[in-house]
Amino acid sequence: MPSAPSAHRLGDIAAHVRGELLGDPGLLVHGLNGLEEAAPGEVSFYGNPRYRKQFEATRASAVLVGMDAQAREGLALVRVHNPHLAYAKLLSLFHPASRPEPGIHPSAHVHPEATVHPEASVRAGAVVERGAHVGARTVLHPGAYVGESARVGDDCVLYPHATVRERCVVGSRVILHASSVVGADGFGFAFDAEGEAGPEHFKIPQVGIVRIEDDVEVGACTCIDRATVGETVVGRGTKLDNLVQIAHNVRVGPLSLICAQAGVSGSAEVGTGVVLAGQVGVVGHIRVGDLAKVGAQSGVAHDVPDGQVVSGSPAIPHRDWLRASAASGQLADLLKEVRALRRRVEMLEKEKGG
Amino acid sequence: MPSAPSAHRLGDIAAHVRGELLGDPGLLVHGLNGLEEAAPGEVSFYGNPRYRKQFEATRASAVLVGMDAQAREGLALVRVHNPHLAYAKLLSLFHPASRPEPGIHPSAHVHPEATVHPEASVRAGAVVERGAHVGARTVLHPGAYVGESARVGDDCVLYPHATVRERCVVGSRVILHASSVVGADGFGFAFDAEGEAGPEHFKIPQVGIVRIEDDVEVGACTCIDRATVGETVVGRGTKLDNLVQIAHNVRVGPLSLICAQAGVSGSAEVGTGVVLAGQVGVVGHIRVGDLAKVGAQSGVAHDVPDGQVVSGSPAIPHRDWLRASAASGQLADLLKEVRALRRRVEMLEKEKGG
Amino acid sequence: MPSAPSAHRLGDIAAHVRGELLGDPGLLVHGLNGLEEAAPGEVSFYGNPRYRKQFEATRASAVLVGMDAQAREGLALVRVHNPHLAYAKLLSLFHPASRPEPGIHPSAHVHPEATVHPEASVRAGAVVERGAHVGARTVLHPGAYVGESARVGDDCVLYPHATVRERCVVGSRVILHASSVVGADGFGFAFDAEGEAGPEHFKIPQVGIVRIEDDVEVGACTCIDRATVGETVVGRGTKLDNLVQIAHNVRVGPLSLICAQAGVSGSAEVGTGVVLAGQVGVVGHIRVGDLAKVGAQSGVAHDVPDGQVVSGSPAIPHRDWLRASAASGQLADLLKEVRALRRRVEMLEKEKGG
């Protein structure tokens, strides 16, 4: 939860982002803003030549720029390798995260056999079940739930109504947004035509767990199902957006980004540094290779090799998809053309025969 | 929460919908129902000539009809400009919303520095954080959460486990359905190849807010992310269905309808009176113009002009999409046809040469 | 909530699944595992010839196999009609579900006019409103909510923050996963160009309910909206995965499977034993026939006959869709081909004319 902004000297700002300052280090900066919105006393960033016009017109007192930027009259510059990243670091500097007081709120429910670190905060109505562990400086916001024998590491934040079901393991510095669900039962049934009360989908007990590694972020209303047997895994530093579905026994590697409303089906594997754009679907039991990128709304039905960019439903290499999309716009015209050609060929054939 | 139905005289009913009554104003009506299901003593509505048969066979005592409907033997009619709207208004009349007693339940947690209007209801286990404001006649159902310094206006309903995160602003007469999430962090990261503990997606602090204007409805498990800087906005009278994703810095204009499982990506703009059908995706940084309509499952990748109807993924004008869809069904036949044509042309060429 | 595994004799195991044992009935088995992962002392299953290699190399002490499997040196076999189903039944045997103590936790809120069976468990922070009924052995986990006059049958499990709104009816042996929402208002509005404060989407009161029959499972963050008038129904033994949307007045028949992130629009009917794969959309007011199967990400825009398999958006018979998909990959080449043919025809025409 970022707090109200503070003020900083430009020299300190440049040092914080390890940048090279062209300007007055004593200048007092009290905020950050976009190139167009920034007022004097604010810092902005310019990382994309598309915004050159806005850069030239900005009223900001200083701008984060690339290493090759030229000094400019009347505007302080901070040269950095990655202006966007530097801007993100300044946002953290100006809006340091605040943390509630440590301790257990009287209306929280912590089982006597649970272990809650004395520096953790367990807020109103949060629940920690028997045998569960909550690490140092972790915050359980109101209504957050940590199930029996589950483990949540240090410096985590569980927002209101986040659920971690029994025995699941959450690393350190993990953020679980509001109403996210870690460890619900996987969707597994075996059809029994001769069930006791007639045909039924016999529920396959989901006795595995979810393991979330360090530095993962899980979006609001995102669901990560526990494994049938074994583990569903989300790797270190991977970020999941809102309303994402991760099915049982999926393994997502480290440093991947899975955008809103995407879904990964059972036992699929998503590699390292993968990007799944919004509303993507990945079928079960396949592998999306390291550093692969999948375009929005695509349906991945087969293995994707490392580094490949794919699009479409079913997904194909992005280049082919662009070609097919362009062609498909011409399809109606093509139909006409072919009909016309047929008539011309008929004519030629007739004349030849005649 | 609508209560049990009451009974009304037909004259009062006609007055309530500003309709013209053809029938006995003293007739007692005790409920509403569909044309087929309605029994004597009930009112129904007939707004679509598709249901002419059902209208002619109905056992209802009275029917809401258009202004041009003819009087009918043995059936009272109420002529109105919009029978569907009039029916909706009667549903409200027959099922007036009930509201829990005002006051704060002993198991709720209201911070001493929060402001809760004395006519508001804060029910069991609901939480209002420091500096937050809850307006008159607003109901926080069990488990609803209003974060630090957030503001919720008058006559709102927050259903169980609805979350409004810190500093967000909710207007008046807003409904937040169960487990909806207002103000979770936007999905923003800057890749840092040289992070302290190796490569990482550095979290860009999301220091902005969500602002929801008056008369908005937010569906169950729908997520509206806070802005990176500034505001994510949902305009007056716009209605969001369940499981919708609104990303950071999106601006949705007034009076739009966004159907279930649709998603709008970061910084996109959705105009006034727009309809996004179910499972639509809108990419970031584009604009869907006023009164535009987007067909179900479409993927909007470019600006949509005001008033345009688009479909498909990527979305194109609906008329073109219909043409392309039709053509695509003929594609396999087309392939055959072209192969046949090629053979015929080869034959002609050979003969000419021979 | 499955508990820690127990140990069983192979003879008892064979009896439990009504199988034919080829091996030592006294052998002690202490767990279950996949063919590759299984260690001595564990049972596995072999139901698909694809895994023949793994079957031949397994270190398991016993394997569940089909009725036609041959005895094998050094490996106990249990012959059954459906090895997958038998394996599921053994998982239940080895991990019997544990249930919290019956009784009402002091921090739960049960209205004095609610009926909670003495064998039910109402855990910390759960809420049961006035006139509601909770059946025998049903567990309301922390934060679960049962609204006014709602009914939940026997042997149900409501996981944390599951919501059942007022007057809805839930059968017996139903599982509602975390943050699922039963009975939120359907998405129904009538546009009123002349509302009191300007144009508005007038809210149509949703005065109906949701009725969930016995043996249904509802996934995490899945939403089932209440009917405008009447009932939204989910039939006996149907299973809904996570993040599914069931709109108002939908009727889903018994024994259907609806996978993650699928959505069914208002008043649609889904028959018996239907399978909707992940991210499918079904438009309103249509019928998906009994035993129909809809492929992942498909968009169903028209009635689907009983037993039909469909795919695509809009969905067409799966066979046609495969043919169209294959053809669509050839489209760009087809364009070239047609252009070439046109030139050849022009040439022929010219020569003929010349």
mmCIF file with all atom_site columns, C-alpha atoms in Angstrom, chain A residues 211 213 230-235 246-253 264-271 286 288:
data_model
loop_
_atom_site.group_PDB
_atom_site.id
_atom_site.type_symbol
_atom_site.label_atom_id
_atom_site.label_alt_id
_atom_site.label_comp_id
_atom_site.label_asym_id
_atom_site.label_entity_id
_atom_site.label_seq_id
_atom_site.pdbx_PDB_ins_code
_atom_site.Cartn_x
_atom_site.Cartn_y
_atom_site.Cartn_z
_atom_site.occupancy
_atom_site.B_iso_or_equiv
_atom_site.pdbx_formal_charge
_atom_site.auth_seq_id
_atom_site.auth_comp_id
_atom_site.auth_asym_id
_atom_site.auth_atom_id
_atom_site.pdbx_PDB_model_num
ATOM 1  C CA . ARG A 1 211 ? 3.807  -24.157 -4.458  1.00 0.00 ? 211 ARG A CA 1
ATOM 2  C CA . GLU A 1 213 ? 8.018  -19.436 -5.275  1.00 0.00 ? 213 GLU A CA 1
ATOM 3  C CA . GLY A 1 230 ? 2.268  -33.641 -6.367  1.00 0.00 ? 230 GLY A CA 1
ATOM 4  C CA . GLU A 1 231 ? 2.518  -29.911 -6.993  1.00 0.00 ? 231 GLU A CA 1
ATOM 5  C CA . THR A 1 232 ? 1.189  -27.101 -9.143  1.00 0.00 ? 232 THR A CA 1
ATOM 6  C CA . VAL A 1 233 ? 4.113  -24.655 -9.335  1.00 0.00 ? 233 VAL A CA 1
ATOM 7  C CA . VAL A 1 234 ? 4.444  -20.949 -10.104 1.00 0.00 ? 234 VAL A CA 1
ATOM 8  C CA . GLY A 1 235 ? 8.124  -20.083 -10.469 1.00 0.00 ? 235 GLY A CA 1
ATOM 9  C CA . ILE A 1 246 ? -3.865 -22.017 -13.573 1.00 0.00 ? 246 ILE A CA 1
ATOM 10 C CA . ALA A 1 247 ? -5.140 -25.603 -13.531 1.00 0.00 ? 247 ALA A CA 1
ATOM 11 C CA . HIS A 1 248 ? -3.907 -28.573 -11.510 1.00 0.00 ? 248 HIS A CA 1
ATOM 12 C CA . ASN A 1 249 ? -0.364 -29.832 -12.036 1.00 0.00 ? 249 ASN A CA 1
ATOM 13 C CA . VAL A 1 250 ? 0.590  -26.895 -14.249 1.00 0.00 ? 250 VAL A CA 1
ATOM 14 C CA . ARG A 1 251 ? 4.189  -25.766 -13.922 1.00 0.00 ? 251 ARG A CA 1
ATOM 15 C CA . VAL A 1 252 ? 4.942  -22.140 -14.734 1.00 0.00 ? 252 VAL A CA 1
ATOM 16 C CA . GLY A 1 253 ? 8.636  -21.293 -14.847 1.00 0.00 ? 253 GLY A CA 1
ATOM 17 C CA . VAL A 1 264 ? -3.516 -22.690 -18.591 1.00 0.00 ? 264 VAL A CA 1
ATOM 18 C CA . SER A 1 265 ? -5.026 -26.194 -18.604 1.00 0.00 ? 265 SER A CA 1
ATOM 19 C CA . GLY A 1 266 ? -4.028 -29.179 -16.527 1.00 0.00 ? 266 GLY A CA 1
ATOM 20 C CA . SER A 1 267 ? -0.443 -30.473 -16.564 1.00 0.00 ? 267 SER A CA 1
ATOM 21 C CA . ALA A 1 268 ? 0.695  -27.917 -19.142 1.00 0.00 ? 268 ALA A CA 1
ATOM 22 C CA . GLU A 1 269 ? 4.155  -26.454 -18.734 1.00 0.00 ? 269 GLU A CA 1
ATOM 23 C CA . VAL A 1 270 ? 4.926  -22.775 -19.266 1.00 0.00 ? 270 VAL A CA 1
ATOM 24 C CA . GLY A 1 271 ? 8.656  -22.056 -19.452 1.00 0.00 ? 271 GLY A CA 1
ATOM 25 C CA . ILE A 1 286 ? 1.706  -29.293 -23.700 1.00 0.00 ? 286 ILE A CA 1
ATOM 26 C CA . VAL A 1 288 ? 5.154  -23.387 -24.025 1.00 0.00 ? 288 VAL A CA 1
#
